[in-house]
PDB file of C-alpha atoms in Angstrom:
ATOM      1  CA  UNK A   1       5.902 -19.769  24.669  1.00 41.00           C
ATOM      2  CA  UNK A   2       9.141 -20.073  26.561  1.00 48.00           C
ATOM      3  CA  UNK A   3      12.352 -18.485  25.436  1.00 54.00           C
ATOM      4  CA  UNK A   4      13.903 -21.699  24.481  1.00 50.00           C
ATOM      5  CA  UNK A   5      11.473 -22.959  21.882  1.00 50.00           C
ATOM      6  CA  UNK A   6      12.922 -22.771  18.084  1.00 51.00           C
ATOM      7  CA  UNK A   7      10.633 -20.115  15.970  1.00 56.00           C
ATOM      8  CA  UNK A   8      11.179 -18.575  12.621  1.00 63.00           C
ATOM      9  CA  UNK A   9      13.199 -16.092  11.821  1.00 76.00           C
ATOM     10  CA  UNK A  10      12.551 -12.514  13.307  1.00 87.00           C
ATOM     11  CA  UNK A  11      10.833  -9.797  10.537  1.00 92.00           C
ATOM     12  CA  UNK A  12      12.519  -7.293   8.684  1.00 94.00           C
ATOM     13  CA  UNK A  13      11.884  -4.759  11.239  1.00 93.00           C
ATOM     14  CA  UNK A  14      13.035  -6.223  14.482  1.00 94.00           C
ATOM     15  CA  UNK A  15      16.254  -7.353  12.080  1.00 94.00           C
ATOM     16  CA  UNK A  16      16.718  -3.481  11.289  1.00 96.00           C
ATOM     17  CA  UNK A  17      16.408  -2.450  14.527  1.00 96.00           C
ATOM     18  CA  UNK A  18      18.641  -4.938  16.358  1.00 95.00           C
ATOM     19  CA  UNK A  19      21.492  -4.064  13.339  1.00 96.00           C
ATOM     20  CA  UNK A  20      20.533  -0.364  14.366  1.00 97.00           C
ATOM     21  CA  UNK A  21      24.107   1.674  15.547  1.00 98.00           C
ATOM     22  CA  UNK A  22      24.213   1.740  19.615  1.00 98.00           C
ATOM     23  CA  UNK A  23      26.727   2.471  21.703  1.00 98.00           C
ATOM     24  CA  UNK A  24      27.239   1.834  25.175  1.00 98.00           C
ATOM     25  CA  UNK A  25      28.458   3.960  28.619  1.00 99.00           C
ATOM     26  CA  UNK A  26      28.465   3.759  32.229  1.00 99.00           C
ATOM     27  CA  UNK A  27      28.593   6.817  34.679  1.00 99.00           C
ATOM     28  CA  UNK A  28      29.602   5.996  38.430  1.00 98.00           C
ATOM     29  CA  UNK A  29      26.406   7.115  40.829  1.00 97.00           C
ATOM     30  CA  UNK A  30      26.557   6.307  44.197  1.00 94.00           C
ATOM     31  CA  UNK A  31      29.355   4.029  44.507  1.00 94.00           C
ATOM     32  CA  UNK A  32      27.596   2.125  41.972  1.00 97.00           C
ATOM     33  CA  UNK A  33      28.709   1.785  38.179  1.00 98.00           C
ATOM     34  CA  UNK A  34      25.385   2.652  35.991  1.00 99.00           C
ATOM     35  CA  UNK A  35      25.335   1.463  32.568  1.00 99.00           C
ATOM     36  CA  UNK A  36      23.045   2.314  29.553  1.00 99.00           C
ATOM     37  CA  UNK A  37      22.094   2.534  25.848  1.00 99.00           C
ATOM     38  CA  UNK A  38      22.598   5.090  23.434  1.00 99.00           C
ATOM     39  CA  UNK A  39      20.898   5.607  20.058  1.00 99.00           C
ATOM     40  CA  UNK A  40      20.803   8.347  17.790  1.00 98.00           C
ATOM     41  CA  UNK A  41      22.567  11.900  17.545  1.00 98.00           C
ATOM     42  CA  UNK A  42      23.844  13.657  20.295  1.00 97.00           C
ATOM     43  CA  UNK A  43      22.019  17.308  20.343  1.00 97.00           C
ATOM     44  CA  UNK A  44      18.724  16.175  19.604  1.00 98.00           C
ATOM     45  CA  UNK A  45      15.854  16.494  22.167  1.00 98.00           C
ATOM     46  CA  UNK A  46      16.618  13.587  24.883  1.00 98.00           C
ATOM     47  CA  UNK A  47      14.324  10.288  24.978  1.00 99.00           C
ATOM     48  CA  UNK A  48      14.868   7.545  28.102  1.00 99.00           C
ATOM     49  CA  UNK A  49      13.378   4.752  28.163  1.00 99.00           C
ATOM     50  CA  UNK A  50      13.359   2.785  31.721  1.00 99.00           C
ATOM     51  CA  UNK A  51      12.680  -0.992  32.039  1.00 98.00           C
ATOM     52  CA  UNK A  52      10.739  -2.692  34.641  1.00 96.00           C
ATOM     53  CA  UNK A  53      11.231  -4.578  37.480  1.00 94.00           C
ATOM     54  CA  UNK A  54      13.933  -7.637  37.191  1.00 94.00           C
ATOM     55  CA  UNK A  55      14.464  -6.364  33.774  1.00 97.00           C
ATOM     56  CA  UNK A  56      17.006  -4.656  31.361  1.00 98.00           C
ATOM     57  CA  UNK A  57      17.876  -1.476  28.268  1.00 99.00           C
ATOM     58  CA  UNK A  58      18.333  -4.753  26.303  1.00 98.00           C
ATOM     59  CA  UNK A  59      14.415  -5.240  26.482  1.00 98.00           C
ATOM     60  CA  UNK A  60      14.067  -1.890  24.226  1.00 99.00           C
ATOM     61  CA  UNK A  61      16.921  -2.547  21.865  1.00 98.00           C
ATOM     62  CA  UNK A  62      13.725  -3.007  18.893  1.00 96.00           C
ATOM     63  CA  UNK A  63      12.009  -0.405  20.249  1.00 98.00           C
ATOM     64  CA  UNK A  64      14.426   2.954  20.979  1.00 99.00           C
ATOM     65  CA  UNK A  65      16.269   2.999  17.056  1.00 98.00           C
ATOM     66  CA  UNK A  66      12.525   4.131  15.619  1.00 97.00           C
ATOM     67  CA  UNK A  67      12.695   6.794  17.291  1.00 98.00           C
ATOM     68  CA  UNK A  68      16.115   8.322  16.674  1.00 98.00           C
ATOM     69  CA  UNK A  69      14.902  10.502  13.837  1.00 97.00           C
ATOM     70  CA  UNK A  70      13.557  12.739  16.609  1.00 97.00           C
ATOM     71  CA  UNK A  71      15.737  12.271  19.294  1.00 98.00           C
ATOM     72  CA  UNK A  72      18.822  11.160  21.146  1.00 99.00           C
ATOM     73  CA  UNK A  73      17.321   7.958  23.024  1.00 99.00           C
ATOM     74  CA  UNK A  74      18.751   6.279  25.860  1.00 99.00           C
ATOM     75  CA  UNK A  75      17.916   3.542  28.142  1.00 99.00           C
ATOM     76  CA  UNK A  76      20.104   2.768  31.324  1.00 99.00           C
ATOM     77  CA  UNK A  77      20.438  -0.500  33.300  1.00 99.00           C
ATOM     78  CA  UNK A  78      19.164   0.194  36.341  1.00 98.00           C
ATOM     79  CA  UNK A  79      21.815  -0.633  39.216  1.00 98.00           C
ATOM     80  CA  UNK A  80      21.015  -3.816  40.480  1.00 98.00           C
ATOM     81  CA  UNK A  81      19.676  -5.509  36.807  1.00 98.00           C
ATOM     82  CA  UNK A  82      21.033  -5.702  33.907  1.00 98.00           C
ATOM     83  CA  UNK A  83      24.808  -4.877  32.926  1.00 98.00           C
ATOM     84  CA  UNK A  84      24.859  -2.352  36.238  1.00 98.00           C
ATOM     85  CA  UNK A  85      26.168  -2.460  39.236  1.00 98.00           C
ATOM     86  CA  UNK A  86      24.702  -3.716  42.710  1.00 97.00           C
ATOM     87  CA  UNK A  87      23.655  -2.156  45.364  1.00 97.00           C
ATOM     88  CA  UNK A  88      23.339  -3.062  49.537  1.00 96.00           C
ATOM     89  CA  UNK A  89      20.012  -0.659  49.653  1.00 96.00           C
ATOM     90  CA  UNK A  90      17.979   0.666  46.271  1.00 97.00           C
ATOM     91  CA  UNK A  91      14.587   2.787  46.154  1.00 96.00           C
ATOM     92  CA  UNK A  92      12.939   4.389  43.403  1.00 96.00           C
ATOM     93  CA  UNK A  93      14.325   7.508  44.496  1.00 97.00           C
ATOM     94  CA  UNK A  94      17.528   6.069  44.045  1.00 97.00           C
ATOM     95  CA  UNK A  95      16.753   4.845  40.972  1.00 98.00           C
ATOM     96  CA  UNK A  96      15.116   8.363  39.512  1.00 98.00           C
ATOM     97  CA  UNK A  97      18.611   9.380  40.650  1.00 98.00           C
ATOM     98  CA  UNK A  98      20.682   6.847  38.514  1.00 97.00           C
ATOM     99  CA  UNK A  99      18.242   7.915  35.609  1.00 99.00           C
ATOM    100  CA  UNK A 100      19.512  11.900  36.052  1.00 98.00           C
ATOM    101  CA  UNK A 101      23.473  10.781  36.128  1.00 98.00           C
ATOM    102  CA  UNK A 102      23.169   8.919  33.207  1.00 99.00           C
ATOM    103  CA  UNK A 103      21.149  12.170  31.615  1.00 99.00           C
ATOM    104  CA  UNK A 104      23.831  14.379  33.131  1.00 98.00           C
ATOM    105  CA  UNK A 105      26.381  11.989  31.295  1.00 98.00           C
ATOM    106  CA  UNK A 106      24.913  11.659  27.894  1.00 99.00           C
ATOM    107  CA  UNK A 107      24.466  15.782  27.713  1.00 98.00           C
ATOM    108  CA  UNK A 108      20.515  15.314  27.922  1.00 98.00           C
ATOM    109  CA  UNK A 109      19.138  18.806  28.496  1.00 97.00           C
ATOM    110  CA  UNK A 110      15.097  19.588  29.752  1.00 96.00           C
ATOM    111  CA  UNK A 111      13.895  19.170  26.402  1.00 96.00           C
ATOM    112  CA  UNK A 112      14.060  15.175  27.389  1.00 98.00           C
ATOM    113  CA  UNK A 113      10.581  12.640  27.922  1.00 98.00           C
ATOM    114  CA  UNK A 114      11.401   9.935  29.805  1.00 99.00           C
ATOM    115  CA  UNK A 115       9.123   6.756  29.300  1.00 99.00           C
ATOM    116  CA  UNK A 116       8.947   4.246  32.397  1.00 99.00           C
ATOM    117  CA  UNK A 117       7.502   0.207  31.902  1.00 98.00           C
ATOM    118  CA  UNK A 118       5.687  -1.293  35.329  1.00 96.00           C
ATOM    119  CA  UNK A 119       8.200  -0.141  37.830  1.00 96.00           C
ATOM    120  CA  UNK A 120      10.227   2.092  35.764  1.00 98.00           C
ATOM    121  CA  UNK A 121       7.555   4.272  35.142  1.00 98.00           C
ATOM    122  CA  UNK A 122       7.051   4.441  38.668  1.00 96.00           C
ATOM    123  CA  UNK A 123      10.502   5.545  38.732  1.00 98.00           C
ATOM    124  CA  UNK A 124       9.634   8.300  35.585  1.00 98.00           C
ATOM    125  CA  UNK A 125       7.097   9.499  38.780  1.00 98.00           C
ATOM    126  CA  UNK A 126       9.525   9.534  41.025  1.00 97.00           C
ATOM    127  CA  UNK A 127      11.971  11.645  38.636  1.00 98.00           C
ATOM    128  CA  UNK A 128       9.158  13.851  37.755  1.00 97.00           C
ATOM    129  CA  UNK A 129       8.533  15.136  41.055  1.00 97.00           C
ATOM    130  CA  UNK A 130      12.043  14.555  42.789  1.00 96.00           C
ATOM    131  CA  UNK A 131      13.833  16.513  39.392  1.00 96.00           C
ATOM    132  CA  UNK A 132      10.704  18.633  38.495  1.00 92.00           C
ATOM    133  CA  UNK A 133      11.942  20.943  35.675  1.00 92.00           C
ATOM    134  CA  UNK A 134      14.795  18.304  34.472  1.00 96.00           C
ATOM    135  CA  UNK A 135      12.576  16.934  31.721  1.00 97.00           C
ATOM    136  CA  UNK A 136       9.801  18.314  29.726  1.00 97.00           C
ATOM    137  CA  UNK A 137       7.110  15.183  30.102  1.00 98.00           C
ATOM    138  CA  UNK A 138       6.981  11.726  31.598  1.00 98.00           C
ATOM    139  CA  UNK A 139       4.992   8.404  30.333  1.00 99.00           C
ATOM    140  CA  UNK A 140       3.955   5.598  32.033  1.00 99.00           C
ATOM    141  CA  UNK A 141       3.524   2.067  30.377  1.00 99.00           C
ATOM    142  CA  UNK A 142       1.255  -0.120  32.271  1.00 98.00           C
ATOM    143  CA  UNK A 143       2.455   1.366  35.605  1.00 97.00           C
ATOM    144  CA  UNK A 144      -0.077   0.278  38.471  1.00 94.00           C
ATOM    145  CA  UNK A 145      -0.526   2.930  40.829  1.00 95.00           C
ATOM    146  CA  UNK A 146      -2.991   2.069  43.408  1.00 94.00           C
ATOM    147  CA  UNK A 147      -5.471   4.469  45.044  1.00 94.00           C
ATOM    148  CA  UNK A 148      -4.410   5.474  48.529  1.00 90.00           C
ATOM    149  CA  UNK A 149      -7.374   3.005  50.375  1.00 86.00           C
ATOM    150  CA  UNK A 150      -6.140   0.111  48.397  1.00 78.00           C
ATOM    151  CA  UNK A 151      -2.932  -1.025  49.099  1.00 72.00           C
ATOM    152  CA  UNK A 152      -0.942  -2.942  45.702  1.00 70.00           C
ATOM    153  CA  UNK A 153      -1.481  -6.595  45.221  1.00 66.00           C
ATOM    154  CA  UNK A 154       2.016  -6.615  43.742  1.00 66.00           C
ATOM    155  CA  UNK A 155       4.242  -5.489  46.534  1.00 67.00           C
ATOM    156  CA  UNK A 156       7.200  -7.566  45.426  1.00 66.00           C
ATOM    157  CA  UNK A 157       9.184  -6.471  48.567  1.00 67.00           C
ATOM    158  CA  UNK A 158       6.444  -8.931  50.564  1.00 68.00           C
ATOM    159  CA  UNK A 159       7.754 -12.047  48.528  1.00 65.00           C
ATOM    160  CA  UNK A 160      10.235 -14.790  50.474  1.00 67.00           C
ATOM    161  CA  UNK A 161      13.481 -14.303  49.551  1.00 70.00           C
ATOM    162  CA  UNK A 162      14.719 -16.758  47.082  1.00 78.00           C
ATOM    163  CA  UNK A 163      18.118 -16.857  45.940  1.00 84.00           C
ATOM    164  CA  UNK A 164      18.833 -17.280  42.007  1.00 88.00           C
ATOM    165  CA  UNK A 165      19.018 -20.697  40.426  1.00 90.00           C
ATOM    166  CA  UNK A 166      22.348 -21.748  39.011  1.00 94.00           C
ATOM    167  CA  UNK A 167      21.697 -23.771  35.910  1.00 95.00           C
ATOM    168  CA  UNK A 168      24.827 -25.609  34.433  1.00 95.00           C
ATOM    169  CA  UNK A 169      24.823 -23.860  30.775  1.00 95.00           C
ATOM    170  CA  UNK A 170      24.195 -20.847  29.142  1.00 96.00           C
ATOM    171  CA  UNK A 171      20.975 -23.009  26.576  1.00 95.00           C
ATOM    172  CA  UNK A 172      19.578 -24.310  29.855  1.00 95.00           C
ATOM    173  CA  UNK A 173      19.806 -20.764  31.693  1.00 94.00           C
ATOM    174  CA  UNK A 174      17.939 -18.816  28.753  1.00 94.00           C
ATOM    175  CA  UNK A 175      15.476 -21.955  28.324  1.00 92.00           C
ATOM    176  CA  UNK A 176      13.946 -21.449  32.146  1.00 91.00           C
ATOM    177  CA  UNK A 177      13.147 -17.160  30.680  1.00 91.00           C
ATOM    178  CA  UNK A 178       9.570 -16.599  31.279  1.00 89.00           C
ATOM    179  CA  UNK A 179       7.860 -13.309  31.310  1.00 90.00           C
ATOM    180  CA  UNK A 180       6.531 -12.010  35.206  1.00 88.00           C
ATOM    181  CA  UNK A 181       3.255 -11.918  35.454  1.00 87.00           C
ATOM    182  CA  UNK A 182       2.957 -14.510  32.384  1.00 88.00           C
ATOM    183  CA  UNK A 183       1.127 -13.294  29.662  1.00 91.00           C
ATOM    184  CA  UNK A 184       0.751 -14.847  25.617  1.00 87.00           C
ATOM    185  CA  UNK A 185       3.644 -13.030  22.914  1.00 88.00           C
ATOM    186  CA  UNK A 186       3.460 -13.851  19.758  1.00 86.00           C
ATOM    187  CA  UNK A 187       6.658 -13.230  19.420  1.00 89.00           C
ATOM    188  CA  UNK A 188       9.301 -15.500  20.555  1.00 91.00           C
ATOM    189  CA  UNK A 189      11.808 -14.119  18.730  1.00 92.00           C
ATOM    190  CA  UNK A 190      11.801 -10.809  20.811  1.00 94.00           C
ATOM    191  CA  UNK A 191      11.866 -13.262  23.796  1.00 93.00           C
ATOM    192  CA  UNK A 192      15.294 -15.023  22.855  1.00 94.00           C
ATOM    193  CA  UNK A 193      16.626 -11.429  22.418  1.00 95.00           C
ATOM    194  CA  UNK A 194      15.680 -10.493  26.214  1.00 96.00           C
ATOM    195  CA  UNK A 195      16.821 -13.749  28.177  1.00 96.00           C
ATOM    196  CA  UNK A 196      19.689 -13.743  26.284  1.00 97.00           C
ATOM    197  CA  UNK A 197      21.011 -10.734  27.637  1.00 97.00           C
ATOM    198  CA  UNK A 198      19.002 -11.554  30.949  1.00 97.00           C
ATOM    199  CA  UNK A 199      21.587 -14.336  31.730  1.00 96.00           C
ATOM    200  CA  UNK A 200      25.493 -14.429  32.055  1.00 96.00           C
ATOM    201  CA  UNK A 201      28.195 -16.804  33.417  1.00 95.00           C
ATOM    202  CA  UNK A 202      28.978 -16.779  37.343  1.00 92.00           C
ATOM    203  CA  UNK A 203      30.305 -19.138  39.331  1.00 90.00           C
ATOM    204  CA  UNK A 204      28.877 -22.914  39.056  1.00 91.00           C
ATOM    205  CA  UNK A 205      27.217 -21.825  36.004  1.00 96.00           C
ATOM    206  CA  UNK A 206      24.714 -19.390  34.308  1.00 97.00           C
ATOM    207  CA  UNK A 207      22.244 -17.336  36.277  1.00 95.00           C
ATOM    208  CA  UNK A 208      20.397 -13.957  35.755  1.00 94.00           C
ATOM    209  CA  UNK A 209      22.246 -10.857  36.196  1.00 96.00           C
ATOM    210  CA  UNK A 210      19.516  -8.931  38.537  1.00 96.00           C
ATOM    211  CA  UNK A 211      20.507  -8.576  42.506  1.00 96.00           C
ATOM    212  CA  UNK A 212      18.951 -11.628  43.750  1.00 92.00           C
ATOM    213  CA  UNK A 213      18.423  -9.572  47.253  1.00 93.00           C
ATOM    214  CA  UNK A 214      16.909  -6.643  44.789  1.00 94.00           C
ATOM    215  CA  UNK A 215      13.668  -7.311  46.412  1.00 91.00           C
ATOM    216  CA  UNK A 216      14.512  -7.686  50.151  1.00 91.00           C
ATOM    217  CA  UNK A 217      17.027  -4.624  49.723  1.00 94.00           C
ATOM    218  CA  UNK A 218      14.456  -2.541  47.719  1.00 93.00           C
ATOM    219  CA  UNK A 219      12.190   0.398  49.721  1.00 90.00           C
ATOM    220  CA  UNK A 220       8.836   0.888  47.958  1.00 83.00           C
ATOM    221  CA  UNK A 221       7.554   4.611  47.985  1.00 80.00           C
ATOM    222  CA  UNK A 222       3.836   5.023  47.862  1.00 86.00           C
ATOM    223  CA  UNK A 223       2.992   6.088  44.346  1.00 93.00           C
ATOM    224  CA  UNK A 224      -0.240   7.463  44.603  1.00 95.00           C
ATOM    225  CA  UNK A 225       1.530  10.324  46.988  1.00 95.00           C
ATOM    226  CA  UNK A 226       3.992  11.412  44.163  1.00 96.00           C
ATOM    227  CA  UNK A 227       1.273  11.222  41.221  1.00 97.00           C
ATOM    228  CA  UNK A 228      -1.037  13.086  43.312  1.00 96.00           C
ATOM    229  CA  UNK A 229       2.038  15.808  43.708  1.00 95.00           C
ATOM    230  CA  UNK A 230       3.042  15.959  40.299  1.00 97.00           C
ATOM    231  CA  UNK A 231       3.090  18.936  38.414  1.00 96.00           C
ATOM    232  CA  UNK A 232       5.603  17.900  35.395  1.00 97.00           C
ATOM    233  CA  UNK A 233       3.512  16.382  32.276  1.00 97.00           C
ATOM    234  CA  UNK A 234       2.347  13.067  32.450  1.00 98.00           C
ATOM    235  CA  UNK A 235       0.864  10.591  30.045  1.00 98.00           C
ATOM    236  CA  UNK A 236      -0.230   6.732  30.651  1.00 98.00           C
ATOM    237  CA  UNK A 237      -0.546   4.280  28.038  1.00 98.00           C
ATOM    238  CA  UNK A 238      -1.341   0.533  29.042  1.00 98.00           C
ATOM    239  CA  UNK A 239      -2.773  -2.676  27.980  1.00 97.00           C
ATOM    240  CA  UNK A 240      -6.237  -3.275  27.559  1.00 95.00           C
ATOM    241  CA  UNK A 241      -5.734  -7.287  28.931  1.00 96.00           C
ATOM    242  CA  UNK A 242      -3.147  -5.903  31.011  1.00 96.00           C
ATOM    243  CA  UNK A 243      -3.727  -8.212  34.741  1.00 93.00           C
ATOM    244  CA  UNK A 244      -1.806  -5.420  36.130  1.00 93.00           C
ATOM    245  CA  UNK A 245      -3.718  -2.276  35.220  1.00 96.00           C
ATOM    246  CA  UNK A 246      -7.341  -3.552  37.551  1.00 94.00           C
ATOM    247  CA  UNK A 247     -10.056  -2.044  37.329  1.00 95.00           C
ATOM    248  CA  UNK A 248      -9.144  -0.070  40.425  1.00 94.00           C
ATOM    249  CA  UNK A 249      -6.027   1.173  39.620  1.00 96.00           C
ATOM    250  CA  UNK A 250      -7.362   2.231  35.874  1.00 97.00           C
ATOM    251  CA  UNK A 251     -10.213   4.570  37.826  1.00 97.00           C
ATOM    252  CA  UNK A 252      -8.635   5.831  39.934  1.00 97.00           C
ATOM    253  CA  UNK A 253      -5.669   7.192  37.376  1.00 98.00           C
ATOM    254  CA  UNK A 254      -8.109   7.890  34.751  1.00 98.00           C
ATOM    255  CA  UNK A 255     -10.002   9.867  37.820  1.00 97.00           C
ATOM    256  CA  UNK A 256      -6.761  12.426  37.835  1.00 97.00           C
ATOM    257  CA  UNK A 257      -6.072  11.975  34.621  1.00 97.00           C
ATOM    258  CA  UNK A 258      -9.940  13.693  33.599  1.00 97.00           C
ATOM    259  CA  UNK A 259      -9.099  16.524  36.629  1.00 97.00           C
ATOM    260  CA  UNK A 260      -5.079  17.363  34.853  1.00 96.00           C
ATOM    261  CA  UNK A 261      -5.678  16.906  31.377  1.00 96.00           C
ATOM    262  CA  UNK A 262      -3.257  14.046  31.350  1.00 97.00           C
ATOM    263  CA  UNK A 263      -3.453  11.969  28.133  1.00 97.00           C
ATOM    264  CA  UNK A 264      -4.850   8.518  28.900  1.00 98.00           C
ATOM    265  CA  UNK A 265      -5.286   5.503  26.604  1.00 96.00           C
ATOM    266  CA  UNK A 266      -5.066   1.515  25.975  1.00 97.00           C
ATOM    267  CA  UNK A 267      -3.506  -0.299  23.109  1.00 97.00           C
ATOM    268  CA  UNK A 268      -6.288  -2.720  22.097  1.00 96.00           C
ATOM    269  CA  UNK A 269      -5.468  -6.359  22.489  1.00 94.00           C
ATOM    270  CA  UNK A 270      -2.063  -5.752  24.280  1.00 96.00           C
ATOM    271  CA  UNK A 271      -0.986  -7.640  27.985  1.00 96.00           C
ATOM    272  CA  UNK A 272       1.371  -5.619  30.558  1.00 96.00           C
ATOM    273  CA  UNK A 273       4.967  -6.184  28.627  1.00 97.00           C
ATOM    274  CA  UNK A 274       3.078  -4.461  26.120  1.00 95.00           C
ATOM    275  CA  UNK A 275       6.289  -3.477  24.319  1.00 95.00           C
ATOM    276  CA  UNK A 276       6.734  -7.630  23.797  1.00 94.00           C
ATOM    277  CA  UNK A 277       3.337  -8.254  22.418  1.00 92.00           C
ATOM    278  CA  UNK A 278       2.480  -4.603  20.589  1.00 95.00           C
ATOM    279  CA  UNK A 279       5.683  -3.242  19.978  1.00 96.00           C
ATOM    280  CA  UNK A 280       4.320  -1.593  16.376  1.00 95.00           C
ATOM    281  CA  UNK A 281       1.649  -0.402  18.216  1.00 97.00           C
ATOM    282  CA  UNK A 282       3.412   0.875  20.972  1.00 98.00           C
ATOM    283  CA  UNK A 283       5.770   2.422  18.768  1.00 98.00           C
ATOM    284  CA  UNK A 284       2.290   3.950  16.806  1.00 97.00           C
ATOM    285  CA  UNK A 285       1.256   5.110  19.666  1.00 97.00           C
ATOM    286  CA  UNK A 286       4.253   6.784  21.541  1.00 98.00           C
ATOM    287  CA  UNK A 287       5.007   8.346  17.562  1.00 97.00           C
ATOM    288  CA  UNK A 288       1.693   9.814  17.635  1.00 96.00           C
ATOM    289  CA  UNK A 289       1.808  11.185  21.109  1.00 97.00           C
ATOM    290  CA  UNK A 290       4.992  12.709  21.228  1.00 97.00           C
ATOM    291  CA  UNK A 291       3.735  14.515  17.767  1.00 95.00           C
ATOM    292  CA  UNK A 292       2.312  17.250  19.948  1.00 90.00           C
ATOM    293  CA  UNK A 293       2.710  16.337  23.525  1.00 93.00           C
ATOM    294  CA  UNK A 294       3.717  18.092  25.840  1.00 90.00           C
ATOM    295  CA  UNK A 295       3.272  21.500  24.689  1.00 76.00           C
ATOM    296  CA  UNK A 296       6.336  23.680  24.112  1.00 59.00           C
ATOM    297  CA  UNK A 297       6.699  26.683  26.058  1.00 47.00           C
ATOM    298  CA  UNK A 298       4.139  29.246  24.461  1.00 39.00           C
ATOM    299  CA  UNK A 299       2.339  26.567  22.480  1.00 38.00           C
ATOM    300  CA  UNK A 300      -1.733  26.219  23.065  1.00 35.00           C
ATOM    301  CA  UNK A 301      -1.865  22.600  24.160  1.00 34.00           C
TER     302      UNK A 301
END
């Protein structure tokens, strides 16, 4: 289902959370103007949430406000998508980096998880080993990290450079949404909410707000190096159809996952934007692991 087909109303729960109280900020990192999210109380331990690729904090706005009970959740733009700024050169390094200014600017201390989708929680790995000791645990949502004899299928820094269509109205902009790689969701609602903050007015018309050069402009780390160094706290959560977690890339985490005692699961029926199709049980699921995970200082794991 496309963004632009009518639907019912949304449930009482995405209604509560979208009418949840957010506020917004922006730090300057880089020469770049980061902006981000902001639910919950101040002083509580720190939870960021990190979209993926092409993406935007908008797409957690129904997930982050169950969560504030426990803690001061965030999720930034990262420069070059969403509401931040642009870039001439971005990496995931530079990205972990935006993530730690905008934790820095919110008064975040090391009690903080962040949670990364697809590429951000590539980025989470990135943070986790560049800023080891600046958080307490990471999580990665259907993040494909390939073993180092198999290069990634999804190097989107390989694709032609296309620039962004310019359609001539804001309905005919947010009709074209579709989810990358396509997958079923149920629910279309949740779908309106995220291409309607995907898209805003430039000149000729209405276009996406990512860096159309994100792509040719973006350097692509090799993952496996970083997960293979990391010594902060990890978990992985991902989608049992998910066309992005293979087969190759699920043994070969689960491989390290078995040697570091890493927590390691699927959420039954769900695709890669897992957070679109299973958000309740995503929301079960991160609930119930961040119950007891990571240990505190002291605490028998």
């Amino acid at each position: 289902m496309s963004a632009g087909e009518t639907n019912p109303g949304p449930p009482a729960w995405v209604s509560e959370a979208l009418q949840a109280p957010v506020s917004e900020a922006e730090v300057l990192h880089d020469g770049a103007l980061v902006r981000y999210r902001s639910w919950g109380t101040p002083g509580l331990p720190g939870l960021v949430l990190i979209h993926g690729a092409m993406a935007h904090a908008n797409w957690w706005d129904f997930i982050a406000p169950r969560f504030v009970e426990r803690f001061h959740v965030l999720a930034p733009h990262l420069s070059g998508m969403g509401d931040s700024g642009h870039r001439d050169a971005y990496s995931t390094a530079l990205f972990s980096d935006d993530v730690v200014a905008v934790m820095d600017h919110a008064g975040l201390g090391a009690d903080t998880v962040v949670v990364g989708h697809s590429l951000g929680g590539t980025v989470a790995l990135t943070l986790g080993v560049r800023h080891a000791g600046r958080v307490r645990g990471i999580v990665m949502l259907d993040s494909a990290v390939f073993p180092p004899d198999e290069p990634s299928p999804f190097d989107p820094t390989k694709a032609p450079y296309r620039p962004k269509t310019v359609c001539a109205d804001y309905e005919t902009a947010v009709g074209r949404f579709f989810l990358l790689p396509q997958q079923p969701c149920q629910h279309p609602y949740l779908l309106q909410h995220i291409a309607h903050h995907s898209v805003a007015p430039m000149q000729g018309g209405w276009s996406w707000k990512f860096d159309d050069a994100l792509f040719k402009k973006l350097h692509l780390h090799e993952p496996w190096r970083e997960l293979e160094a990391l010594e902060t706290p990890l978990a992985v959560i991902h989608g049992d159809h998910s066309a992005v977690f293979t087969p190759a890339v699920k043994d070969y985490i689960g491989r390290l996952a078995r040697q570091r005692g890493w927590p390691m699961f699927a959420i039954p029926g769900a695709h890669h934007h897992l957070m679109l199709d299973s958000p309740r049980a995503l929301c079960g699921a991160l609930h119930g692991l961040l119950a007891g995970w990571p240990a505190s200082p002291g605490q028998v794991a």
